[in-house]
Amino acid sequence: MTTLSSWFLVTRPKTLLVALAVILLGQTLAWYDSPAHFSVYIALLCMICCMALQIAVNLSNDYFDGKSGVDGDDRLGPDRALQKGLISAAHLRLGILSMCFLAIVSGCYLIYVGGWAYVVLGVLSLLGVYIYSGGPRPLASHGLGEIAVFLYFGWLAVVGSYYLQTQVLIIDVFIPASQVGLLVVAIMLVNNIRDVASDRRAQKFTLATRLGVKSSKHLYCITMLLPSLLLLFDRYQGLTMLLILPVQLALCIAIYQRDGKQLNTQLAQTSVAVLLWGVLYSADLMLG
């Protein structure tokens, strides 16, 4: 495998599509509520900053899991760069620092627009790059990964980018933010359900290892279906988004029929479902 393709692998492109869908949702909500004040420049900076942070987290996860031995020969998921020797630890560290620097540079104007609160959010985001998989008590190893993902992809990415455009914070935005946040949690659950055996061996206690496979699959279905239930309280949407419900139900049925490497297919399909939700939600607002 070439170096370029190795770097492409380690960025985990599917997660970047999810990040793209989340920022698209936040910016579309802002445009819908305040079209006269919408800035394409701010939208692009939000996208760059979010993508840079997501890539930094992915690189850190590859680095720290490879160094700690979490990624072993029994790994069922896609190859990891450090584990397979595709990218050195030193180059991964450089990649992490480069992405964090890009996030800081692109975030400077966002701090100027949003105020000092965004300094705090920025510091927390950069800290999250490290403590998600690294440090003495990694979030992902103590059953807190799903909470971190919900807060980052849901409330921070959607509500935070919404405020940068509108300069107002309204409770209504937390409904779509929670919906997409829950769907991203479903992605995390599939990933961790697949890796229960190897995570237990490596003493990585994710939420799935704590709950067990069966209960984790139940929780997956809750996080997949709850967003559609929340449409009852969503002022931005009517029944249009229920068109995705058959996809959600099909995935809930499928997860009980899949184990091991079959969950890689479930993971990919869940990622597509999140992207579909974000794109259709945004399209319905723009075209409605």
XYZ file of C-alpha atoms in Angstrom:
288
model
C 0.000 0.000 0.000
C 1.366 3.410 -0.931
C 1.927 6.139 1.647
C -0.861 8.261 0.147
C -3.385 5.445 0.350
C -2.222 4.699 3.916
C -2.932 8.271 4.965
C -6.303 8.087 3.217
C -7.080 4.928 5.196
C -6.109 6.422 8.544
C -8.340 9.490 8.068
C -11.358 7.112 7.950
C -13.260 8.829 5.124
C -16.657 7.480 6.235
C -16.419 9.405 9.508
C -15.592 12.553 7.546
C -18.805 12.185 5.538
C -20.684 12.019 8.837
C -18.926 15.183 10.049
C -19.836 16.828 6.748
C -23.516 15.918 7.226
C -23.522 17.289 10.786
C -22.052 20.676 9.844
C -24.352 20.856 6.815
C -27.291 20.392 9.163
C -26.164 23.133 11.548
C -25.514 25.587 8.736
C -28.803 24.834 6.986
C -30.702 25.456 10.227
C -28.890 28.805 10.554
C -29.689 29.736 6.951
C -33.332 28.771 7.472
C -33.702 30.948 10.587
C -31.498 33.855 9.487
C -30.907 33.879 5.711
C -30.049 37.592 5.605
C -27.091 37.151 7.946
C -25.801 33.827 6.600
C -22.068 33.822 5.775
C -20.614 31.262 3.381
C -17.163 32.153 4.751
C -18.174 31.153 8.294
C -19.782 27.965 6.954
C -16.549 26.972 5.164
C -14.432 27.690 8.249
C -16.793 25.608 10.388
C -16.408 22.769 7.903
C -12.593 22.995 7.804
C -12.286 23.219 11.584
C -14.645 20.291 12.165
C -12.957 18.111 9.546
C -9.490 18.886 10.918
C -10.568 17.948 14.447
C -12.221 14.753 13.212
C -9.103 13.692 11.315
C -6.982 14.511 14.386
C -9.203 12.271 16.524
C -8.997 9.456 13.963
C -5.203 9.701 13.806
C -4.991 9.795 17.609
C -7.219 6.740 17.896
C -4.981 4.837 15.482
C -1.867 6.007 17.326
C -2.939 5.372 20.922
C -4.743 2.080 20.241
C -1.703 0.858 18.338
C 0.706 1.900 21.105
C -1.420 0.424 23.911
C -1.984 -2.910 22.187
C -5.747 -2.481 21.759
C -5.281 -3.088 18.026
C -3.981 -6.633 17.799
C -3.959 -9.413 15.254
C -7.502 -10.385 16.288
C -8.906 -7.021 15.226
C -12.074 -7.469 13.125
C -12.320 -3.932 11.801
C -10.429 -2.291 8.926
C -6.636 -2.256 9.115
C -5.004 0.337 11.331
C -1.940 2.145 10.013
C 0.290 1.840 13.078
C -0.753 -1.737 13.803
C 0.107 -2.825 10.255
C 3.258 -0.724 10.023
C 1.856 1.396 7.207
C 2.665 4.699 8.941
C 5.234 5.223 11.691
C 4.323 6.516 15.147
C 6.413 9.654 14.530
C 4.555 10.452 11.315
C 1.204 9.868 13.014
C 2.162 12.307 15.778
C 3.127 14.865 13.121
C -0.208 14.291 11.387
C -2.100 14.847 14.645
C -0.236 18.090 15.360
C -0.781 19.304 11.784
C -4.535 18.738 11.971
C -4.728 20.431 15.377
C -2.821 23.405 13.948
C -5.241 23.598 11.009
C -8.171 23.493 13.438
C -6.637 26.344 15.466
C -5.935 28.500 12.407
C -9.405 27.997 10.937
C -10.953 28.469 14.369
C -9.373 31.872 15.065
C -11.965 33.786 13.048
C -14.729 31.650 14.558
C -13.525 32.723 18.001
C -13.579 36.344 16.831
C -17.190 35.920 15.694
C -18.420 33.785 18.587
C -16.565 35.341 21.488
C -14.629 33.915 24.424
C -17.010 30.991 24.847
C -15.502 29.558 21.659
C -12.026 29.727 23.179
C -13.303 27.325 25.860
C -15.033 25.132 23.275
C -11.892 25.106 21.154
C -9.676 24.110 24.068
C -12.114 21.349 25.037
C -12.188 20.090 21.455
C -8.384 19.960 21.262
C -8.243 18.293 24.660
C -10.752 15.751 23.396
C -8.377 14.793 20.573
C -5.989 13.563 23.258
C -8.215 12.191 26.022
C -10.617 10.308 23.735
C -8.071 7.515 23.173
C -4.988 8.689 25.084
C -3.970 9.788 28.539
C -4.246 7.866 31.818
C -8.046 7.533 31.580
C -9.152 7.572 27.911
C -12.843 8.339 27.430
C -13.224 5.518 24.915
C -11.823 3.007 27.422
C -14.172 3.954 30.238
C -17.579 3.770 28.607
C -17.733 7.506 27.874
C -17.086 7.445 24.130
C -20.777 7.525 23.216
C -21.416 10.536 25.470
C -18.435 12.376 23.977
C -19.619 11.621 20.429
C -23.165 12.793 21.219
C -21.948 16.082 22.676
C -19.414 16.771 19.922
C -21.359 15.699 16.817
C -24.711 16.749 18.234
C -24.730 19.787 20.448
C -21.287 21.266 19.800
C -21.144 20.853 16.019
C -24.777 21.694 15.238
C -25.681 24.213 17.953
C -22.199 25.741 18.014
C -22.054 26.326 14.261
C -25.671 27.566 14.288
C -24.839 30.256 16.863
C -21.855 31.479 14.854
C -24.212 32.373 12.003
C -27.224 33.671 13.946
C -25.694 34.984 17.202
C -28.704 33.577 19.059
C -29.172 30.371 21.019
C -32.643 28.837 20.868
C -33.890 25.609 22.431
C -35.478 24.449 19.160
C -32.065 23.762 17.608
C -31.230 21.212 20.297
C -33.864 18.822 18.874
C -32.222 18.299 15.437
C -28.818 18.454 17.142
C -29.866 15.621 19.469
C -31.350 13.627 16.597
C -28.152 13.562 14.561
C -26.083 13.122 17.723
C -28.003 9.968 18.605
C -27.499 8.584 15.107
C -23.741 9.125 15.361
C -23.823 7.327 18.718
C -25.307 4.360 16.824
C -22.179 4.296 14.636
C -20.010 4.214 17.743
C -22.064 1.387 19.222
C -21.700 -0.819 16.132
C -17.947 -0.234 16.139
C -17.663 -1.181 19.807
C -20.028 -4.176 19.579
C -17.808 -5.597 16.835
C -14.693 -5.122 18.971
C -16.027 -6.431 22.305
C -13.753 -9.508 22.388
C -10.540 -7.684 21.442
C -11.367 -4.722 23.713
C -11.884 -7.016 26.693
C -8.548 -8.670 25.986
C -6.858 -5.258 25.943
C -8.724 -4.067 29.068
C -10.522 -1.398 27.044
C -13.890 -1.086 28.756
C -16.169 0.579 26.221
C -19.882 0.900 26.849
C -20.431 -2.232 24.756
C -18.022 -4.297 26.860
C -19.783 -3.107 30.004
C -23.327 -3.737 28.763
C -22.623 -6.866 26.745
C -23.415 -7.513 23.094
C -27.146 -8.155 23.437
C -27.911 -5.074 25.546
C -25.682 -2.962 23.307
C -27.689 -4.055 20.279
C -30.873 -3.031 22.100
C -29.307 0.372 22.785
C -28.300 0.645 19.119
C -31.954 0.282 18.109
C -32.982 2.956 20.620
C -30.430 5.432 19.273
C -31.478 4.630 15.697
C -35.241 5.037 16.259
C -35.400 7.812 18.881
C -34.523 10.552 16.336
C -37.723 9.739 14.408
C -39.733 9.910 17.636
C -38.216 13.309 18.381
C -39.689 14.590 15.110
C -42.926 14.996 17.084
C -41.232 17.855 18.954
C -39.244 19.266 16.023
C -40.562 22.583 14.685
C -38.311 22.363 11.615
C -39.736 19.115 10.273
C -43.086 17.474 9.674
C -43.545 13.927 8.471
C -41.076 14.167 5.586
C -38.187 12.698 7.563
C -40.243 9.609 8.389
C -39.321 8.451 4.878
C -36.028 7.321 6.450
C -37.828 5.192 9.046
C -37.797 2.007 6.890
C -34.002 2.322 6.624
C -33.717 2.677 10.390
C -35.992 -0.304 11.014
C -34.077 -2.447 8.517
C -30.797 -1.659 10.287
C -32.337 -2.497 13.661
C -33.387 -5.900 12.335
C -30.033 -6.498 10.649
C -27.898 -5.877 13.725
C -29.436 -8.890 15.497
C -28.497 -11.065 12.530
C -24.870 -9.929 12.288
C -21.769 -10.604 14.352
C -18.013 -10.356 13.957
C -16.810 -9.012 10.621
C -20.415 -8.816 9.387
C -20.732 -5.756 11.615
C -18.357 -3.903 9.278
C -21.240 -3.872 6.790
C -23.572 -2.687 9.559
C -21.106 0.075 10.400
C -20.914 1.276 6.799
C -24.688 1.190 6.384
C -25.240 3.072 9.642
C -22.807 5.761 8.484
C -24.742 6.080 5.226
C -27.984 6.367 7.223
C -26.537 9.274 9.234
C -25.379 10.975 6.038
C -28.815 10.384 4.519
C -30.514 11.919 7.556
C -28.335 15.041 7.468
C -28.658 15.554 3.715
C -32.420 14.942 3.515
C -33.113 17.065 6.590
C -31.091 19.922 5.089
C -32.614 19.481 1.627
C -36.134 19.565 3.053
C -35.401 22.887 4.768
C -33.783 24.429 1.690
C -36.455 23.277 -0.740
C -39.424 23.708 1.586
